[in-house]
Tab-separated table of C-alpha atoms in Angstrom:
chain	number	residue	atom	x	y	z
A	1	MET	CA	5.289	-0.558	-13.960
A	2	GLU	CA	4.876	-4.177	-14.025
A	3	SER	CA	5.743	-5.609	-10.566
A	4	GLU	CA	8.341	-8.618	-10.168
A	5	VAL	CA	5.728	-10.167	-8.045
A	6	LYS	CA	2.027	-10.824	-9.662
A	7	LEU	CA	-0.069	-9.138	-7.222
A	8	THR	CA	-3.188	-11.203	-7.942
A	9	LYS	CA	-1.335	-14.397	-7.518
A	10	LEU	CA	-0.940	-13.697	-3.580
A	11	ALA	CA	-4.850	-13.157	-3.226
A	12	SER	CA	-7.523	-16.096	-3.443
A	13	CYS	CA	-10.105	-13.167	-4.776
A	14	ALA	CA	-9.553	-9.910	-6.173
A	15	GLY	CA	-11.208	-6.531	-5.876
A	16	CYS	CA	-14.497	-6.196	-4.439
A	17	GLY	CA	-15.110	-9.732	-5.140
A	18	ALA	CA	-13.771	-10.205	-1.754
A	19	LYS	CA	-16.631	-8.510	-0.202
A	20	VAL	CA	-18.685	-10.273	2.726
A	21	GLY	CA	-22.117	-11.116	0.581
A	22	ALA	CA	-24.838	-8.944	1.555
A	23	GLY	CA	-26.759	-11.718	3.034
A	24	VAL	CA	-24.183	-12.719	5.273
A	25	LEU	CA	-23.271	-8.970	6.488
A	26	ALA	CA	-26.655	-8.461	7.428
A	27	GLN	CA	-26.648	-11.652	10.022
A	28	LEU	CA	-23.271	-10.348	11.220
A	29	LEU	CA	-24.901	-7.145	12.168
A	30	GLU	CA	-27.971	-8.151	13.429
A	31	GLY	CA	-28.364	-7.919	17.237
A	32	LEU	CA	-25.885	-4.995	17.373
A	33	PRO	CA	-26.888	-2.084	19.175
A	34	VAL	CA	-27.745	1.142	17.388
A	35	HIS	CA	-27.129	4.145	19.517
A	36	ARG	CA	-29.638	6.887	18.532
A	37	ASP	CA	-28.062	10.436	17.898
A	38	GLU	CA	-30.404	12.952	15.877
A	39	ASN	CA	-27.560	14.470	14.033
A	40	LEU	CA	-26.521	10.920	12.667
A	41	LEU	CA	-28.583	10.856	9.540
A	42	VAL	CA	-27.501	7.796	8.238
A	43	GLY	CA	-25.809	4.877	10.142
A	44	PHE	CA	-24.431	1.056	9.523
A	45	ASP	CA	-28.089	0.041	10.198
A	46	LYS	CA	-29.333	1.577	6.563
A	47	SER	CA	-27.157	-0.491	4.515
A	48	ASP	CA	-26.223	2.613	2.617
A	49	ASP	CA	-22.939	3.208	1.002
A	50	ALA	CA	-21.394	6.044	3.858
A	51	SER	CA	-22.331	7.138	6.975
A	52	VAL	CA	-23.575	10.882	7.359
A	53	TYR	CA	-23.313	12.799	10.486
A	54	ARG	CA	-25.087	16.633	10.343
A	55	ILE	CA	-22.471	19.169	12.039
A	56	SER	CA	-24.792	21.988	11.338
A	57	GLU	CA	-27.725	23.281	9.123
A	58	GLU	CA	-25.257	23.708	6.235
A	59	LEU	CA	-22.842	21.017	6.885
A	60	ALA	CA	-22.784	17.216	6.906
A	61	LEU	CA	-19.879	15.038	7.519
A	62	VAL	CA	-19.815	11.906	5.011
A	63	GLN	CA	-17.396	9.031	5.930
A	64	THR	CA	-16.570	5.645	4.528
A	65	VAL	CA	-13.798	2.990	4.306
A	66	ASP	CA	-13.137	0.605	1.892
A	67	PHE	CA	-10.050	-2.066	0.990
A	68	PHE	CA	-9.624	-5.187	-0.731
A	69	PRO	CA	-6.825	-7.276	-1.924
A	70	PRO	CA	-5.287	-7.048	-5.418
A	71	ILE	CA	-7.140	-6.508	-8.736
A	72	ALA	CA	-4.148	-6.268	-10.966
A	73	ASP	CA	-0.659	-7.028	-10.810
A	74	ASP	CA	0.782	-3.699	-11.378
A	75	PRO	CA	0.858	-1.930	-8.002
A	76	TYR	CA	0.483	1.344	-9.267
A	77	LEU	CA	-2.811	0.661	-11.239
A	78	PHE	CA	-4.142	-1.233	-7.978
A	79	GLY	CA	-3.624	1.747	-5.909
A	80	GLN	CA	-5.178	3.748	-8.469
A	81	ILE	CA	-8.016	1.073	-8.406
A	82	ALA	CA	-8.794	0.638	-4.692
A	83	ALA	CA	-8.818	4.736	-4.265
A	84	THR	CA	-10.956	4.978	-6.788
A	85	ASN	CA	-13.449	2.468	-5.594
A	86	ALA	CA	-12.824	3.921	-1.891
A	87	LEU	CA	-13.670	7.489	-2.991
A	88	SER	CA	-17.066	6.045	-4.750
A	89	ASP	CA	-19.039	5.893	-1.838
A	90	VAL	CA	-18.904	9.383	-0.936
A	91	TYR	CA	-19.714	10.434	-4.616
A	92	ALA	CA	-22.902	8.148	-4.170
A	93	MET	CA	-23.990	10.111	-1.340
A	94	GLY	CA	-23.995	13.446	-3.464
A	95	GLY	CA	-20.627	14.092	-1.658
A	96	GLU	CA	-17.447	15.722	-2.008
A	97	PRO	CA	-14.420	13.910	-0.629
A	98	LYS	CA	-11.885	16.085	1.221
A	99	LEU	CA	-9.510	13.836	3.783
A	100	ALA	CA	-8.529	10.459	3.259
A	101	LEU	CA	-6.433	7.938	5.275
A	102	ASN	CA	-4.484	4.964	3.848
A	103	LEU	CA	-5.285	1.126	4.885
A	104	LEU	CA	-2.366	-0.808	3.914
A	105	CYS	CA	-1.323	-4.542	4.544
A	106	VAL	CA	1.966	-5.819	2.638
A	107	PRO	CA	3.933	-9.086	2.879
A	108	GLU	CA	7.296	-8.450	4.522
A	109	LYS	CA	9.078	-9.452	1.702
A	110	MET	CA	7.178	-7.147	-0.752
A	111	PRO	CA	9.576	-5.172	-3.053
A	112	LYS	CA	9.897	-1.460	-1.381
A	113	ASP	CA	9.393	-0.057	-4.752
A	114	ALA	CA	6.002	-1.795	-5.248
A	115	VAL	CA	5.025	-0.627	-1.921
A	116	HIS	CA	5.942	2.772	-3.209
A	117	GLN	CA	4.107	2.443	-6.332
A	118	LEU	CA	0.954	1.080	-4.795
A	119	LEU	CA	1.000	4.075	-2.759
A	120	ARG	CA	1.801	6.659	-5.513
A	121	GLY	CA	-1.245	5.341	-7.497
A	122	GLY	CA	-3.503	5.676	-4.396
A	123	TYR	CA	-2.290	9.237	-4.172
A	124	GLU	CA	-2.236	10.435	-7.477
A	125	LYS	CA	-6.143	9.306	-7.802
A	126	VAL	CA	-7.136	11.071	-4.711
A	127	TYR	CA	-5.628	14.335	-5.627
A	128	GLU	CA	-7.336	14.134	-8.862
A	129	ALA	CA	-10.639	13.809	-6.349
A	130	GLY	CA	-9.625	17.196	-4.916
A	131	ALA	CA	-8.854	15.183	-1.812
A	132	ILE	CA	-6.133	15.405	0.395
A	133	ILE	CA	-4.084	12.076	2.255
A	134	THR	CA	-3.297	13.048	5.450
A	135	GLY	CA	-2.034	9.582	7.012
A	136	GLY	CA	-2.999	6.024	7.312
A	137	HIS	CA	-2.262	2.825	8.768
A	138	SER	CA	-0.279	-0.160	7.441
A	139	ILE	CA	0.356	-3.655	8.947
A	140	LEU	CA	2.470	-6.671	7.915
A	141	ASP	CA	-0.019	-9.360	6.037
A	142	PRO	CA	0.899	-11.947	3.947
A	143	GLU	CA	-1.670	-11.182	1.501
A	144	PRO	CA	-1.655	-7.701	0.231
A	145	LYS	CA	-4.572	-5.242	0.632
A	146	TYR	CA	-5.113	-1.549	-0.034
A	147	GLY	CA	-7.710	0.989	0.310
A	148	LEU	CA	-8.761	4.513	2.027
A	149	ALA	CA	-11.253	5.874	4.800
A	150	VAL	CA	-12.247	8.627	3.186
A	151	THR	CA	-14.140	11.695	4.891
A	152	GLY	CA	-16.109	14.084	2.795
A	153	PHE	CA	-18.780	16.903	3.056
A	154	VAL	CA	-22.072	17.367	1.736
A	155	HIS	CA	-25.343	19.707	2.694
A	156	PRO	CA	-27.561	17.784	5.024
A	157	ASP	CA	-30.655	18.987	2.486
A	158	LYS	CA	-28.861	17.677	-0.224
A	159	MET	CA	-27.638	14.250	0.684
A	160	LEU	CA	-28.221	11.089	-1.378
A	161	THR	CA	-29.281	7.678	0.147
A	162	ASN	CA	-30.415	4.360	-1.548
A	163	SER	CA	-33.524	4.631	0.106
A	164	GLY	CA	-35.221	7.382	-1.254
A	165	ALA	CA	-36.627	5.814	-4.797
A	166	LYS	CA	-40.287	6.931	-5.744
A	167	PRO	CA	-42.676	5.477	-8.009
A	168	GLY	CA	-42.211	6.726	-11.670
A	169	ASP	CA	-38.354	7.518	-10.954
A	170	VAL	CA	-36.300	6.131	-14.254
A	171	LEU	CA	-33.020	4.193	-13.343
A	172	LEU	CA	-29.765	5.804	-14.745
A	173	LEU	CA	-26.474	3.706	-14.549
A	174	THR	CA	-22.896	5.419	-15.551
A	175	LYS	CA	-20.786	2.312	-16.161
A	176	PRO	CA	-20.951	-0.888	-18.167
A	177	LEU	CA	-21.408	-4.293	-16.309
A	178	GLY	CA	-18.864	-7.287	-16.570
A	179	ILE	CA	-15.742	-5.996	-14.516
A	180	GLY	CA	-15.551	-8.743	-12.205
A	181	ILE	CA	-15.979	-11.586	-14.813
A	182	LEU	CA	-12.824	-9.920	-16.491
A	183	THR	CA	-10.853	-9.597	-13.745
A	184	THR	CA	-11.444	-13.172	-12.711
A	185	ALA	CA	-10.590	-14.490	-15.979
A	186	ALA	CA	-7.315	-12.290	-16.233
A	187	LYS	CA	-6.191	-14.289	-12.917
A	188	ALA	CA	-6.096	-17.716	-15.301
A	189	ASP	CA	-4.755	-15.577	-18.238
A	190	LEU	CA	-8.026	-15.865	-20.232
A	191	CYS	CA	-9.082	-12.474	-20.519
A	192	PRO	CA	-8.640	-10.819	-24.089
A	193	ALA	CA	-6.141	-7.753	-23.403
A	194	ASP	CA	-8.209	-5.359	-24.677
A	195	ALA	CA	-11.079	-6.291	-22.638
A	196	LEU	CA	-8.549	-6.189	-19.409
A	197	SER	CA	-7.697	-2.580	-20.490
A	198	LEU	CA	-10.851	-1.218	-20.746
A	199	ALA	CA	-11.763	-2.835	-17.203
A	200	HIS	CA	-8.328	-1.326	-15.910
A	201	ARG	CA	-10.092	2.555	-17.533
A	202	LEU	CA	-13.406	1.733	-15.883
A	203	MET	CA	-11.945	0.885	-12.505
A	204	THR	CA	-9.617	3.952	-12.570
A	205	THR	CA	-12.424	6.488	-13.658
A	206	LEU	CA	-13.732	8.566	-10.521
A	207	ASN	CA	-17.640	8.890	-10.191
A	208	LYS	CA	-16.771	12.891	-9.738
A	209	SER	CA	-17.895	13.803	-12.865
A	210	ALA	CA	-21.130	11.533	-12.745
A	211	ARG	CA	-21.854	13.054	-8.937
A	212	ASP	CA	-21.326	16.621	-10.226
A	213	GLN	CA	-24.163	16.546	-12.835
A	214	MET	CA	-26.190	14.221	-10.826
A	215	VAL	CA	-26.675	17.227	-8.004
A	216	GLN	CA	-27.631	19.513	-10.575
A	217	TYR	CA	-31.043	17.394	-10.901
A	218	ASN	CA	-33.846	16.074	-8.887
A	219	VAL	CA	-32.260	12.628	-8.181
A	220	HIS	CA	-34.191	10.751	-5.389
A	221	ALA	CA	-31.769	8.040	-4.474
A	222	CYS	CA	-28.350	6.816	-5.486
A	223	THR	CA	-26.166	3.930	-5.035
A	224	ASP	CA	-22.884	2.773	-6.214
A	225	VAL	CA	-22.815	-0.415	-8.037
A	226	THR	CA	-19.765	-2.302	-6.248
A	227	GLY	CA	-19.081	-5.649	-4.786
A	228	PHE	CA	-22.917	-6.942	-4.531
A	229	GLY	CA	-23.468	-6.486	-8.217
A	230	PHE	CA	-26.234	-4.548	-10.120
A	231	LEU	CA	-29.054	-6.838	-8.679
A	232	GLY	CA	-27.506	-6.949	-5.244
A	233	HIS	CA	-27.448	-3.032	-5.077
A	234	LEU	CA	-30.581	-2.567	-6.499
A	235	LEU	CA	-32.535	-4.840	-4.253
A	236	GLU	CA	-31.177	-2.838	-1.466
A	237	MET	CA	-32.297	0.344	-3.446
A	238	ALA	CA	-35.750	-1.351	-3.717
A	239	GLN	CA	-36.218	-2.654	-0.080
A	240	GLY	CA	-34.992	0.445	1.143
A	241	SER	CA	-37.244	2.338	-0.721
A	242	ASP	CA	-40.424	0.061	-0.357
A	243	VAL	CA	-40.661	-0.054	-4.582
A	244	SER	CA	-40.669	-2.246	-7.220
A	245	VAL	CA	-37.938	-2.022	-10.205
A	246	THR	CA	-38.421	-3.145	-13.916
A	247	VAL	CA	-35.302	-3.647	-15.458
A	248	ASP	CA	-34.786	-3.257	-19.480
A	249	THR	CA	-31.763	-5.626	-19.686
A	250	ALA	CA	-31.749	-4.642	-23.629
A	251	ALA	CA	-30.640	-1.314	-22.356
A	252	LEU	CA	-27.574	-2.516	-19.863
A	253	ASP	CA	-24.136	-1.794	-21.475
A	254	LEU	CA	-22.932	-5.416	-20.831
A	255	ILE	CA	-18.924	-5.692	-21.930
A	256	PRO	CA	-19.188	-8.008	-24.814
A	257	ALA	CA	-16.211	-10.079	-23.719
A	258	ALA	CA	-17.577	-10.394	-20.331
A	259	LEU	CA	-20.821	-11.585	-21.640
A	260	GLU	CA	-18.852	-14.343	-24.023
A	261	LEU	CA	-16.945	-15.400	-20.675
A	262	ALA	CA	-20.219	-15.629	-18.999
A	263	GLU	CA	-21.474	-17.947	-21.495
A	264	MET	CA	-18.597	-20.182	-20.957
A	265	GLY	CA	-19.078	-20.523	-17.279
A	266	ILE	CA	-15.885	-18.334	-16.407
A	267	LEU	CA	-17.678	-16.443	-13.285
A	268	PRO	CA	-16.178	-15.096	-10.089
A	269	GLU	CA	-16.965	-16.548	-6.570
A	270	GLY	CA	-18.693	-13.316	-5.834
A	271	MET	CA	-21.195	-13.610	-8.552
A	272	TYR	CA	-22.611	-16.720	-6.652
A	273	ARG	CA	-22.895	-15.114	-3.248
A	274	ASN	CA	-24.818	-12.173	-4.820
A	275	ARG	CA	-27.478	-14.234	-6.565
A	276	LYS	CA	-27.768	-16.651	-3.306
A	277	PHE	CA	-28.646	-12.996	-1.694
A	278	ALA	CA	-30.629	-11.327	-4.411
A	279	GLU	CA	-32.530	-14.186	-6.963
A	280	CYS	CA	-35.272	-14.830	-4.359
A	281	ALA	CA	-36.513	-11.051	-4.997
A	282	VAL	CA	-35.489	-11.202	-8.937
A	283	ASP	CA	-38.083	-12.402	-11.596
A	284	GLY	CA	-35.775	-12.979	-14.602
A	285	SER	CA	-37.182	-15.951	-16.050
A	286	SER	CA	-37.259	-14.733	-19.908
A	287	VAL	CA	-33.431	-13.531	-19.459
A	288	PRO	CA	-30.756	-15.576	-20.632
A	289	LEU	CA	-28.726	-17.051	-17.655
A	290	ALA	CA	-25.525	-15.455	-18.793
A	291	VAL	CA	-27.113	-12.055	-18.799
A	292	GLN	CA	-28.464	-12.660	-15.526
A	293	ASP	CA	-25.053	-13.665	-14.145
A	294	MET	CA	-23.729	-10.197	-15.315
A	295	LEU	CA	-26.329	-8.566	-13.503
A	296	TYR	CA	-24.989	-10.455	-10.336
A	297	ASP	CA	-21.208	-9.749	-11.303
A	298	PRO	CA	-19.186	-7.987	-8.335
A	299	GLN	CA	-17.839	-4.617	-9.927
A	300	THR	CA	-14.768	-2.629	-8.455
A	301	ALA	CA	-15.175	0.607	-8.572
A	302	GLY	CA	-18.477	0.509	-10.604
A	303	GLY	CA	-20.991	3.209	-11.743
A	304	LEU	CA	-23.532	5.374	-9.796
A	305	LEU	CA	-27.195	3.724	-10.182
A	306	MET	CA	-29.445	6.770	-9.708
A	307	ALA	CA	-33.278	7.164	-9.455
A	308	VAL	CA	-34.264	10.247	-11.005
A	309	ASP	CA	-37.448	12.328	-11.163
A	310	PRO	CA	-39.373	11.320	-14.516
A	311	ALA	CA	-39.317	14.979	-15.260
A	312	ASP	CA	-35.352	15.256	-15.177
A	313	ALA	CA	-34.325	11.901	-16.660
A	314	ASP	CA	-33.688	12.898	-20.344
A	315	ALA	CA	-31.832	16.300	-19.199
A	316	LEU	CA	-29.907	14.023	-16.546
A	317	LEU	CA	-29.172	11.469	-18.952
A	318	ALA	CA	-27.885	14.030	-21.702
A	319	ALA	CA	-25.518	15.925	-19.263
A	320	LEU	CA	-24.438	12.555	-18.326
A	321	GLN	CA	-23.434	11.206	-21.754
A	322	PRO	CA	-20.398	13.228	-22.609
A	323	VAL	CA	-18.861	12.853	-19.003
A	324	VAL	CA	-19.318	8.920	-18.004
A	325	PRO	CA	-17.929	5.913	-19.605
A	326	SER	CA	-21.609	4.842	-20.512
A	327	ALA	CA	-24.624	6.932	-19.633
A	328	GLN	CA	-27.942	4.335	-19.694
A	329	ARG	CA	-31.500	4.293	-19.084
A	330	VAL	CA	-32.020	0.909	-17.589
A	331	GLY	CA	-35.358	0.780	-15.887
A	332	VAL	CA	-38.362	2.331	-14.174
A	333	VAL	CA	-39.551	2.283	-10.538
A	334	SER	CA	-43.154	1.343	-9.387
A	335	ALA	CA	-45.243	1.320	-6.376
A	336	TYR	CA	-44.720	-2.408	-4.694
A	337	GLN	CA	-47.494	-4.715	-4.680
A	338	ASP	CA	-46.178	-8.069	-3.504
A	339	GLY	CA	-43.835	-11.012	-4.978
A	340	PRO	CA	-40.376	-10.210	-6.557
A	341	ARG	CA	-39.707	-6.735	-6.191
A	342	ILE	CA	-37.339	-6.859	-9.485
A	343	LYS	CA	-38.448	-7.707	-12.877
A	344	LEU	CA	-35.948	-8.180	-15.600
A	345	ILE	CA	-37.447	-7.919	-19.304
């Protein structure tokens, strides 16, 4: 359905473009006490996608939370996208989501049917993931926001983090880039209808199939590409793993309409935040500016970025091709020497 109220007009920014920048976030967390627990395998000090707590030798709890302002005017679609995005962090850790709680902020005058459709979109996407929404919390807010707190499970010895990449690893990516640019253009009615439809399909495609294939192979590190953009999340992986990365920009699947918009200078504010955070660690002098902009573009419900053992890379790529929106072999990992950690070619 189409909402009588244009949801995106009620928000100053959309989707994961609303995230606090990675550099600012690090400053905000600096100095906070980190309490040690031998069973806390991943905490907020790791810059990872979710926390992981070991329950037993064979079971660990994966927890994450994600919510944002509207990225679509249709409330049902907005609910689907927000849920897909929140579930993704569990998949990035190699886990399976099981329980979820709604996080909902709504204007007092928002039509009840619109709120119902928003929640229905979230519920149906969570059920598609094989999980259950068990409750939540809602408040009144002039700007609508929606998302989920998600709990999943993973074997402690099989969990994935963004800091395990090793020299020689191959980088695989499972969705094209450019979603943030398309949704930004859509707010100004500048996005072609077919490109916006593609963005909506991508943002409502769970990373479940990518995760289900990934865990069958020797993957050393994984993260999902969301608000910090491809290069922001890749830099966190490179820093956490203490490695360098070479990215083949010609191998990246860049949405053509988004590239055209980037060349016109139609870019989300979050792109500039991401560039400010990561560009000091990126050597991209030989790559056109518009292409670089797309690599800093904040994605909402983006794909999984995996660092795969080279012996398994071809097999995993082949397994991903029929089940993900765009299986791409985009780079290689090497030992870090000095200078920029990421080189674009």
